[in-house]
Amino acid sequence: MKDLMTTAQSTTAMRRWRPPGLVALATAVALTALSGSAEAAKQTRQPAEAVAPREAGEPIMAIVSIKSQQVTFYDSDGWILRAPVSTGTTGRETPAGVFAIVEKDKDHRSTMYDDAWMPNMQRITWNGIALHGGPLPGYAASHGCVRMPFGFAEGLFDKTNIGMRVIISPNDAAPIDFTHPSLFVPKREAIAAVPNRADKLSAEAEEAIQAAAEAKKAAAAAAKEAASLPASLRKLEQQKAKADAELAFADKKIAAAKTDQARAQAEELKPKLATKAAEAASALDAAKAAAQPKRDAVAATKEAAKVAATRKADAVTAATDAKLALEPVSVYISRATQKLYVRRNTHKPAPDGGGEVFDTSIEVPVTIRNPDQPLGTHIFTAMAKSDTGLRWSVVTIENGDDAKDALDRITIPQDVWDRIGPTALPRSSIIISDEPLSAETNYRTEFVAVLSNHPQGGFITRKPTAPPPMEMASDDGWGNGGNGFGFFFQQQPNPQPINPRRRGQYQYYQPAQPMQRGFW
């Protein structure tokens, strides 16, 4: 206020003693000073870069605060890096929600904005939202991405991995320690047994694959051998019918003969025709008898191939699950869909060249008490091992129910917990949200969910994710050619939301049928 009054007094004095031109110049200088002061004030509110005064571990999550225009990275012991950011401007807002890094590109050029340089890009959605280096004016100014300082983005690039959680919060948020009986409690003996179990099941899967291939080959050979039977039998049936007709005609000629000579000629021909008819019948009966074993072989080999294919699928599923037990597990529970989803990174390069493939084989209903009441959006993360199993934290980015009460209201199928809980590792997570999964969620993303009551201009104005190929196969589920079994991935629908604030118009990830792995 003192500076403002001084400026005003100086301007008044100049009006008294100077010509009109100087008065106008002084006014312009004063306005510039005021504008500069406002801009300086805006710049001083911008957070500063900071590094924790300790040795940092591998980043587990990043939290972007839209309110404070700041990003903070956390390892298992707390925050390790902080920096100012610039999120999306009005109409191009950065979506608040839950994401994960799905692709990294050191020297990325935008395909949406005139080949704009986005160095050290770390993509969090396939429709173009990413963390990357860029100019920071001190306020939200991007088209929806999260700009970080150029040097900060460069130093960070090699520290993060595909699948690292990125939480974008409307307000300031941070992980706090959390305990609850519903969280995973791994068993040391189960984790220790995983490598040997994975090797054993992989070997069994290889045997099942080989047996299925041999059974399929045998079924194909039997079917090929039997393929000519219908035509051969039809030909013999026609020959027998013709011989029977000729014999019947001879009987008619004998009965209709008017002379002894005609009758004698007909009677002389009849034994030959009878022999021919008998031979045709005998040939047909023999062919039918010979065909039956071939038909039985077709049925038997077909059934054997079907049984072998089922065994193969079961063996491959078991082997795949055993391998996935070596990876952190992510669980998403949606009040909107009343479903639980499980994802694990296979680290298999996506066949279409972008990112890595995530296993999506578990999707089951859950029971939520008082389903009409909001749960909020809470991200529970296993930060590190502890004496009792895992040490957990929780980040809440949308208030609904308290994090503990939200977990209390959910009944999770015990078979799912038994399948994934005993081998849960640090960096595993459980997300509870009122939101359904975004349409941007597909086989090459971790979970993508956006808060529907916050603006998402920078998300919904972008092109939908390009449709991936309908199905892709590889030597195994990990892209290493190791065990000879693999996944098929089906294209998932991914229409984009229409309105940034109206929940009713959103289109979300809803597979037409439960996602299943196919094997053959």
XYZ file of C-alpha atoms in Angstrom:
520
model
C 0.000 0.000 0.000
C 2.844 2.406 0.766
C 4.394 1.861 -2.676
C 1.035 2.389 -4.323
C 0.471 5.709 -2.486
C 3.977 6.915 -3.319
C 3.394 6.176 -6.984
C 0.085 8.001 -6.905
C 1.657 11.063 -5.214
C 4.481 11.183 -7.746
C 1.989 11.038 -10.591
C -0.041 13.905 -9.098
C 3.059 16.038 -8.731
C 3.986 15.487 -12.365
C 0.499 16.519 -13.438
C 1.055 19.876 -11.648
C 4.508 20.722 -12.964
C 4.983 18.922 -16.307
C 3.553 19.223 -19.802
C 0.706 16.854 -20.818
C 3.083 14.519 -22.743
C 5.173 13.886 -19.672
C 2.039 13.317 -17.636
C 0.948 10.561 -20.053
C 4.420 9.003 -19.936
C 4.434 9.030 -16.158
C 1.021 7.377 -16.087
C 2.274 4.582 -18.360
C 5.329 4.088 -16.143
C 3.108 3.856 -13.068
C 0.811 1.274 -14.686
C 3.817 -0.745 -15.781
C 5.159 -0.684 -12.242
C 1.816 -1.870 -10.901
C 1.636 -4.663 -13.482
C 5.191 -5.681 -12.698
C 4.421 -5.752 -9.002
C 1.401 -8.028 -9.617
C 3.464 -10.331 -11.798
C 6.249 -10.388 -9.227
C 3.731 -11.240 -6.533
C 2.403 -14.065 -8.705
C 5.921 -15.372 -9.307
C 6.835 -15.286 -5.626
C 3.918 -17.584 -4.830
C 5.394 -20.266 -7.098
C 6.917 -23.188 -5.140
C 10.646 -23.686 -5.341
C 12.516 -26.810 -6.360
C 13.719 -28.878 -3.427
C 15.624 -32.092 -2.806
C 15.294 -34.064 0.417
C 18.481 -33.930 2.540
C 18.994 -37.697 2.413
C 19.762 -40.459 -0.030
C 16.697 -41.041 -2.171
C 15.265 -44.419 -3.090
C 13.231 -45.393 -6.147
C 10.208 -43.101 -6.609
C 6.953 -44.851 -5.735
C 4.505 -42.083 -6.529
C 4.179 -38.493 -7.675
C 1.482 -36.138 -6.409
C 0.614 -33.059 -8.447
C -1.299 -30.341 -6.618
C -3.324 -28.238 -9.049
C -4.043 -25.739 -6.280
C -0.393 -25.182 -5.343
C 1.036 -25.815 -8.840
C 3.572 -28.216 -7.381
C 4.666 -31.804 -7.900
C 6.191 -33.932 -5.156
C 7.838 -37.320 -5.621
C 7.921 -39.889 -2.819
C 10.012 -42.960 -2.118
C 9.359 -45.459 0.656
C 10.544 -43.047 3.369
C 8.869 -39.813 2.331
C 9.261 -37.004 -0.152
C 12.454 -36.853 -2.206
C 11.881 -34.183 -4.878
C 9.667 -31.118 -5.238
C 9.243 -28.665 -8.066
C 6.847 -26.046 -9.361
C 4.654 -27.026 -12.281
C 2.276 -25.461 -14.741
C -0.946 -27.403 -15.259
C -3.762 -26.798 -17.744
C -5.285 -23.399 -18.172
C -9.015 -22.644 -18.113
C -10.776 -24.747 -20.715
C -7.731 -26.999 -21.006
C -7.570 -28.100 -17.386
C -5.346 -30.970 -16.323
C -7.679 -33.742 -15.139
C -7.625 -34.575 -11.448
C -7.508 -38.293 -10.760
C -5.369 -41.407 -10.627
C -2.847 -42.261 -13.332
C 0.460 -44.026 -13.891
C 3.384 -43.581 -16.259
C 2.688 -45.568 -19.418
C 5.470 -44.372 -21.725
C 8.693 -42.366 -21.589
C 10.316 -40.396 -24.404
C 13.519 -38.425 -23.836
C 13.047 -36.116 -26.840
C 9.324 -36.058 -27.536
C 7.698 -33.897 -30.184
C 3.983 -33.225 -29.931
C 1.745 -34.636 -32.645
C -1.068 -32.353 -31.458
C 0.585 -28.953 -31.145
C 2.715 -28.127 -34.170
C 5.589 -30.463 -33.340
C 6.104 -28.647 -30.013
C 9.137 -29.848 -28.056
C 8.219 -31.716 -24.871
C 11.554 -32.951 -23.524
C 11.773 -35.798 -21.004
C 8.134 -36.671 -21.578
C 6.493 -39.177 -19.234
C 3.065 -40.037 -20.578
C 0.164 -40.788 -18.205
C -2.662 -41.161 -20.774
C -2.550 -42.248 -24.387
C -4.688 -39.303 -25.465
C -1.817 -36.955 -24.706
C -1.607 -35.996 -21.018
C 1.981 -36.182 -19.764
C 4.616 -34.817 -17.415
C 7.391 -33.053 -19.327
C 9.826 -30.178 -19.248
C 8.445 -26.811 -20.259
C 8.233 -23.080 -19.503
C 6.722 -22.153 -16.144
C 5.082 -18.718 -16.031
C 4.131 -19.251 -12.376
C 0.518 -20.239 -12.952
C -1.576 -22.790 -14.876
C -0.826 -22.274 -18.554
C -0.525 -25.621 -20.371
C -2.958 -27.370 -22.696
C -3.540 -30.106 -20.090
C -0.084 -31.547 -19.511
C 1.963 -31.001 -16.365
C 4.978 -28.880 -17.220
C 8.005 -29.187 -14.949
C 11.247 -27.170 -14.938
C 13.474 -28.298 -17.806
C 16.406 -29.308 -15.598
C 14.155 -30.990 -13.048
C 12.417 -33.055 -15.763
C 15.779 -34.077 -17.188
C 17.169 -35.188 -13.835
C 13.972 -37.045 -13.017
C 13.645 -38.928 -16.290
C 15.937 -41.861 -15.502
C 14.665 -42.236 -11.933
C 11.101 -43.301 -12.749
C 9.703 -46.504 -14.227
C 6.711 -47.481 -16.321
C 3.764 -48.035 -13.971
C 4.804 -45.510 -11.322
C 1.694 -43.981 -9.776
C 0.890 -40.363 -10.652
C -1.837 -38.744 -8.548
C -3.242 -35.415 -9.677
C -5.117 -33.754 -6.830
C -7.301 -30.649 -6.972
C -5.847 -29.619 -3.603
C -2.718 -30.306 -1.611
C -2.377 -33.983 -0.696
C 0.305 -36.203 0.790
C 0.626 -39.840 1.850
C 0.039 -40.574 5.526
C 0.693 -43.831 7.364
C -2.282 -46.167 7.431
C -3.241 -49.599 8.764
C -6.332 -51.692 8.169
C -7.126 -55.442 8.303
C -8.401 -55.395 4.705
C -5.001 -54.452 3.290
C -2.744 -57.156 1.881
C -0.789 -59.153 4.437
C 1.841 -61.081 2.452
C 3.293 -64.365 3.648
C 7.044 -64.734 3.600
C 6.890 -68.421 2.756
C 4.539 -67.707 -0.164
C 6.843 -65.006 -1.531
C 9.905 -67.240 -1.093
C 8.172 -70.033 -2.989
C 7.228 -67.862 -5.958
C 10.382 -68.296 -8.118
C 10.425 -72.109 -7.869
C 6.676 -72.267 -8.340
C 6.906 -70.051 -11.411
C 9.612 -72.276 -12.926
C 7.630 -75.448 -12.179
C 4.395 -74.107 -13.611
C 6.207 -72.711 -16.642
C 7.585 -76.187 -17.367
C 4.127 -77.680 -16.951
C 2.714 -75.036 -19.262
C 5.292 -75.935 -21.911
C 4.318 -79.610 -21.652
C 0.641 -78.738 -21.874
C 1.264 -76.553 -24.905
C 3.142 -79.356 -26.639
C 0.453 -81.899 -25.778
C -2.245 -79.570 -27.049
C -0.360 -79.049 -30.308
C 0.030 -82.794 -30.811
C -3.630 -83.443 -29.987
C -4.696 -80.753 -32.405
C -2.465 -82.234 -35.097
C -3.911 -85.736 -34.511
C -7.436 -84.386 -34.699
C -6.652 -82.610 -37.948
C -5.133 -85.786 -39.458
C -8.127 -87.904 -38.427
C -10.521 -85.344 -39.837
C -8.571 -85.205 -43.084
C -8.607 -88.996 -43.429
C -12.324 -89.123 -42.769
C -13.085 -86.190 -45.045
C -13.381 -88.439 -48.155
C -15.772 -90.912 -46.508
C -19.073 -89.191 -47.358
C -18.241 -88.956 -51.059
C -17.069 -92.590 -51.232
C -20.155 -93.869 -49.459
C -22.455 -91.802 -51.670
C -20.806 -93.321 -54.760
C -21.247 -96.890 -53.454
C -24.843 -96.151 -52.472
C -25.500 -94.905 -56.003
C -23.898 -98.043 -57.497
C -26.049 -100.306 -55.292
C -29.198 -98.363 -56.149
C -28.420 -98.704 -59.858
C -27.768 -102.456 -59.542
C -31.002 -102.954 -57.576
C -32.911 -100.986 -60.205
C -31.466 -103.113 -63.036
C -32.387 -106.356 -61.209
C -35.926 -105.077 -60.604
C -36.193 -104.140 -64.264
C -35.161 -107.700 -65.261
C -38.011 -109.096 -63.116
C -40.435 -106.777 -64.861
C -39.202 -107.887 -68.280
C -39.690 -111.572 -67.354
C -43.212 -110.911 -66.157
C -44.051 -108.855 -69.214
C -42.456 -111.210 -71.800
C -44.944 -112.253 -74.524
C -42.746 -114.856 -76.136
C -40.697 -117.702 -74.831
C -37.611 -116.245 -76.464
C -37.998 -112.874 -74.727
C -38.627 -114.573 -71.390
C -35.521 -116.795 -71.827
C -33.327 -113.785 -72.622
C -34.551 -111.960 -69.539
C -34.087 -114.975 -67.285
C -30.558 -115.453 -68.622
C -29.631 -111.828 -67.736
C -31.190 -111.842 -64.249
C -28.446 -113.921 -62.456
C -25.766 -111.530 -63.687
C -27.756 -108.557 -62.433
C -28.411 -110.274 -59.108
C -24.700 -110.932 -58.671
C -23.939 -107.301 -59.503
C -26.508 -106.075 -56.962
C -25.145 -108.400 -54.284
C -21.598 -107.210 -54.927
C -22.701 -103.556 -54.702
C -24.471 -104.224 -51.398
C -21.465 -106.072 -50.060
C -19.100 -103.248 -51.082
C -21.354 -100.679 -49.412
C -21.597 -102.688 -46.194
C -17.807 -103.132 -46.116
C -17.224 -99.406 -46.685
C -19.641 -98.500 -43.908
C -17.934 -100.904 -41.549
C -14.530 -99.451 -42.420
C -15.792 -95.874 -42.043
C -17.043 -96.276 -38.484
C -13.579 -96.541 -36.852
C -12.502 -93.468 -38.771
C -15.560 -91.581 -37.537
C -14.865 -92.755 -34.015
C -11.257 -91.587 -34.387
C -12.421 -88.135 -35.474
C -14.710 -87.836 -32.446
C -12.060 -89.167 -30.066
C -9.216 -86.975 -31.335
C -11.488 -83.930 -31.386
C -12.472 -84.507 -27.771
C -8.827 -85.154 -26.836
C -7.798 -81.885 -28.511
C -10.524 -80.053 -26.597
C -9.386 -81.536 -23.274
C -5.731 -80.747 -24.100
C -6.632 -77.163 -24.998
C -8.416 -76.740 -21.658
C -5.432 -78.167 -19.794
C -3.154 -75.887 -21.739
C -5.229 -72.802 -20.892
C -5.308 -73.738 -17.210
C -1.566 -74.459 -17.156
C -0.712 -71.215 -18.921
C -2.989 -69.225 -16.620
C -1.349 -70.792 -13.565
C 2.150 -70.162 -14.957
C 1.271 -66.591 -15.856
C -0.172 -65.909 -12.414
C 2.980 -67.358 -10.867
C 5.125 -64.986 -12.910
C 2.867 -62.052 -12.109
C 3.276 -62.844 -8.410
C 6.798 -61.470 -8.826
C 5.316 -58.032 -9.594
C 3.504 -55.455 -7.425
C -0.265 -55.745 -7.754
C -2.713 -52.892 -8.259
C -6.383 -53.121 -7.320
C -9.125 -50.656 -8.266
C -12.552 -50.741 -6.590
C -15.271 -48.630 -8.197
C -18.505 -47.675 -6.481
C -19.913 -46.643 -9.866
C -19.538 -50.114 -11.400
C -19.575 -52.176 -8.173
C -16.517 -54.018 -9.477
C -12.956 -54.814 -8.488
C -10.200 -54.761 -11.110
C -6.663 -56.135 -10.793
C -3.640 -55.130 -12.889
C 0.005 -56.101 -12.979
C 2.707 -54.966 -15.355
C 4.060 -57.806 -17.497
C 6.926 -55.556 -18.723
C 6.170 -56.945 -22.159
C 6.532 -54.263 -24.857
C 3.188 -53.407 -26.408
C 2.964 -54.901 -29.914
C 1.958 -51.552 -31.403
C 5.140 -49.952 -30.130
C 3.809 -47.845 -27.259
C 4.523 -48.614 -23.620
C 4.180 -51.982 -21.915
C 1.398 -54.531 -21.520
C -0.579 -54.828 -18.275
C -2.309 -58.052 -17.292
C -6.058 -57.458 -17.002
C -7.349 -60.951 -16.277
C -9.159 -60.317 -12.969
C -12.422 -58.354 -12.912
C -15.060 -59.356 -10.348
C -18.112 -57.877 -8.610
C -17.785 -56.506 -5.081
C -20.338 -55.685 -2.410
C -20.384 -52.104 -1.098
C -22.489 -51.314 1.936
C -24.709 -48.250 1.428
C -23.749 -48.047 -2.265
C -25.601 -44.745 -2.738
C -23.284 -42.958 -0.306
C -19.956 -41.593 -1.651
C -16.740 -43.365 -0.775
C -14.378 -40.642 -1.935
C -11.150 -41.414 -3.781
C -8.396 -42.956 -1.656
C -5.107 -44.456 -2.857
C -3.565 -46.987 -0.472
C 0.068 -47.844 -1.274
C 2.431 -50.439 0.160
C 5.473 -48.262 0.762
C 7.900 -50.904 2.077
C 8.222 -54.205 3.884
C 7.616 -54.266 7.629
C 7.847 -56.758 10.459
C 4.186 -57.639 9.958
C 4.267 -57.659 6.162
C 3.879 -54.261 4.505
C 3.884 -50.646 5.657
C 0.988 -48.763 4.037
C 0.124 -45.151 3.318
C -3.032 -43.485 2.037
C -3.575 -40.425 -0.159
C -7.073 -38.941 -0.301
C -7.828 -36.650 -3.230
C -11.610 -36.485 -2.985
C -13.517 -36.500 0.266
C -16.460 -38.811 0.618
C -16.204 -41.253 3.422
C -13.172 -41.462 5.685
C -10.478 -43.767 4.244
C -10.960 -46.331 7.019
C -14.734 -46.222 6.803
C -14.573 -46.542 3.017
C -12.556 -49.753 3.346
C -14.931 -51.021 6.050
C -17.877 -50.708 3.658
C -16.371 -52.982 0.993
C -16.620 -56.771 0.970
C -13.931 -58.213 -1.263
C -14.189 -61.781 -2.627
C -11.936 -63.932 -0.474
C -10.726 -66.018 -3.425
C -9.355 -62.874 -5.071
C -7.535 -61.860 -1.882
C -6.189 -65.389 -1.472
C -4.943 -65.288 -5.041
C -3.034 -62.009 -4.882
C -2.602 -61.094 -1.205
C -0.018 -63.633 0.030
C 2.578 -62.524 -2.527
C 1.893 -58.769 -2.476
C 5.067 -56.701 -2.704
C 6.025 -53.093 -1.939
C 4.549 -50.653 -4.476
C 1.320 -52.668 -4.537
C -1.767 -50.493 -4.231
C -5.503 -50.497 -3.614
C -7.563 -47.630 -5.006
C -11.122 -46.964 -3.837
C -13.161 -44.455 -5.777
C -16.680 -43.388 -6.605
C -15.523 -43.116 -10.203
C -15.559 -45.795 -12.896
C -12.401 -46.414 -14.849
C -11.814 -43.906 -17.600
C -12.220 -44.950 -21.215
C -8.484 -44.331 -21.488
C -7.871 -47.526 -19.501
C -6.785 -50.345 -21.807
C -4.325 -53.238 -21.951
C -1.311 -50.913 -22.082
C -2.217 -48.704 -19.137
C -2.406 -49.117 -15.428
C -5.590 -47.669 -13.924
C -6.808 -44.348 -15.306
C -9.612 -42.680 -13.352
C -10.647 -39.028 -13.337
C -12.692 -37.032 -10.830
C -15.949 -36.260 -12.595
C -16.806 -33.204 -10.492
C -13.661 -31.315 -11.524
C -12.991 -29.714 -14.924
C -11.101 -31.860 -17.438
C -10.836 -29.619 -20.467
C -7.295 -30.704 -21.328
C -8.408 -34.335 -21.234
C -11.694 -34.355 -23.100
C -10.644 -31.987 -25.906
C -7.960 -34.422 -27.056
C -8.356 -37.170 -29.584
C -9.384 -40.560 -28.226
C -6.691 -43.177 -27.893
C -5.914 -44.709 -31.280
C -7.526 -48.161 -31.505
C -4.898 -50.853 -30.938
C -4.793 -53.976 -33.110
C -7.612 -56.383 -32.335
C -5.317 -59.122 -31.133
C -1.595 -59.706 -30.744
C 0.380 -62.742 -29.714
C 3.929 -63.458 -28.594
C 6.099 -66.388 -27.571
C 5.203 -65.914 -23.939
C 3.453 -63.538 -21.643
C 6.609 -61.521 -21.050
C 8.018 -61.032 -24.525
C 11.245 -62.961 -23.850
C 10.495 -66.093 -25.836
C 10.979 -67.981 -22.605
C 8.170 -70.437 -22.117
C 6.239 -70.605 -25.333
C 2.937 -69.252 -24.010
C 1.419 -65.868 -24.548
C -1.494 -63.470 -24.242
C -4.060 -62.322 -26.756
C -5.214 -58.786 -26.183
C -8.565 -57.547 -27.331
C -9.244 -53.982 -28.269
C -11.218 -52.201 -25.607
C -13.684 -49.385 -26.354
C -12.285 -45.967 -25.513
C -14.690 -43.152 -26.344
C -13.920 -39.871 -24.653
C -16.051 -37.925 -22.177
C -18.110 -35.116 -23.650
C -18.682 -32.558 -20.916
C -16.074 -31.617 -18.301
C -18.556 -31.203 -15.478
C -21.637 -33.349 -16.166
C -21.227 -36.886 -14.860
C -24.254 -38.179 -16.788
C -22.611 -37.662 -20.183
C -19.359 -39.430 -19.414
C -18.420 -42.543 -21.289
C -16.224 -44.900 -19.345
C -14.319 -48.089 -19.795
C -16.918 -50.871 -19.957
C -15.750 -54.061 -21.707
C -18.442 -55.822 -23.681
C -17.532 -59.035 -21.893
C -15.170 -59.961 -19.049
C -11.580 -59.588 -20.181
C -9.987 -62.978 -20.553
C -6.713 -64.222 -21.868
C -6.963 -66.457 -24.891
C -4.406 -69.123 -25.616
C -3.710 -71.038 -28.807
